[in-house]
């Protein structure tokens, strides 16, 4: 298969001008820039919520936690969560394992190369231009299913470093529990019983041996970029997931769209960033906001981020606004669709827009 050039190789070649396929359209370039510079600008701060308060004996603390998560999910669609219960040491070791994989020579990483054109999405990759205008993103990544363990293909997970599999599997199980807790809090935030959202996302088949919520891991590796005002690491998008969880190596780059401007996420040690994705926006009939976000690059430091997408099963569940939330005043804002249909429709719409943008007028 045609192997995409690795952005890491380009960056290491010491080039001072990036190849034209990485140069974003002029309209998008207007507000791009070096992530370190953008991080210095004053901007409102993404809310930080301590979810350990949900387990408090005091009803007031638990209620305040529900309200804080609800407000962040509604007004921002993103929050830093503290009190998630995943030991800082495990998070550090997980980051160490991913960093050690990316520290391998490119040739060694190629042993894990994916091949999206052949339908093999899991593995080491770089985004090939799928659009008519042909732009690429300034990042390489490693992508694989994380949970349930019974569906994970550990042969596709890095064998180096040797603790990658055990650490990553442990992290997956713990993030799964955090997802359940957040879905319970978010259900209460909608004024519904706490099991509502998870039950809806899992589907109604009770007899399944496996968990129906899937977790996918994407480790993003953003090399240094000599022209960060022309390139982008990950272009602006909302996630198709129900929730996404993000860790990073402390280098700025993630920006979320809020109040008509881009806000750069700060490093809040010990917290995990959580995004509301499209699936939750649909179930909540728009009460929770699927946050538009993007990844910027910079001149001085490699950025690495770990994103876990928590998704419903592709076809077994119909995503639609919860009937309790649909009223005469608040009619359904979304038509029913499976997760798979939602993803396909989104990709199709984007291709159409890009073809339209690239077509001669
Ligand atoms: C993605 O991989 O979909 C992202 O949005 C990455 C965000 C980040 O690197 O912080």
JSON list of C-alpha atoms in Angstrom, two decimals, residues 18 22-24 28-29 32-33 136-138 225-234 295-297:
[
{"chain": "A", "resi": 18, "resn": "UNK", "atom": "CA", "xyz": [6.20, 23.14, 4.85]},
{"chain": "A", "resi": 22, "resn": "UNK", "atom": "CA", "xyz": [-0.01, 21.00, 4.64]},
{"chain": "A", "resi": 23, "resn": "UNK", "atom": "CA", "xyz": [-0.86, 24.65, 4.00]},
{"chain": "A", "resi": 24, "resn": "UNK", "atom": "CA", "xyz": [-4.44, 25.27, 5.08]},
{"chain": "A", "resi": 28, "resn": "UNK", "atom": "CA", "xyz": [-8.82, 28.79, 7.95]},
{"chain": "A", "resi": 29, "resn": "UNK", "atom": "CA", "xyz": [-5.37, 30.36, 8.29]},
{"chain": "A", "resi": 32, "resn": "UNK", "atom": "CA", "xyz": [-4.07, 29.93, 13.21]},
{"chain": "A", "resi": 33, "resn": "UNK", "atom": "CA", "xyz": [-0.77, 30.44, 14.99]},
{"chain": "A", "resi": 136, "resn": "UNK", "atom": "CA", "xyz": [-3.14, 17.21, 5.24]},
{"chain": "A", "resi": 137, "resn": "UNK", "atom": "CA", "xyz": [-2.88, 17.50, 8.98]},
{"chain": "A", "resi": 138, "resn": "UNK", "atom": "CA", "xyz": [0.41, 18.03, 10.83]},
{"chain": "A", "resi": 225, "resn": "UNK", "atom": "CA", "xyz": [6.30, 22.69, 12.85]},
{"chain": "A", "resi": 226, "resn": "UNK", "atom": "CA", "xyz": [8.34, 25.52, 11.32]},
{"chain": "A", "resi": 227, "resn": "UNK", "atom": "CA", "xyz": [5.20, 27.34, 10.10]},
{"chain": "A", "resi": 228, "resn": "UNK", "atom": "CA", "xyz": [2.47, 26.83, 12.71]},
{"chain": "A", "resi": 229, "resn": "UNK", "atom": "CA", "xyz": [0.45, 29.72, 11.32]},
{"chain": "A", "resi": 230, "resn": "UNK", "atom": "CA", "xyz": [-0.03, 27.82, 8.04]},
{"chain": "A", "resi": 231, "resn": "UNK", "atom": "CA", "xyz": [-0.63, 24.27, 9.29]},
{"chain": "A", "resi": 232, "resn": "UNK", "atom": "CA", "xyz": [-3.01, 22.54, 11.65]},
{"chain": "A", "resi": 233, "resn": "UNK", "atom": "CA", "xyz": [-2.54, 19.38, 13.71]},
{"chain": "A", "resi": 234, "resn": "UNK", "atom": "CA", "xyz": [-6.18, 18.30, 13.72]},
{"chain": "A", "resi": 295, "resn": "UNK", "atom": "CA", "xyz": [-5.32, 20.88, 17.52]},
{"chain": "A", "resi": 296, "resn": "UNK", "atom": "CA", "xyz": [-2.74, 23.58, 16.84]},
{"chain": "A", "resi": 297, "resn": "UNK", "atom": "CA", "xyz": [0.97, 22.95, 16.33]}
]
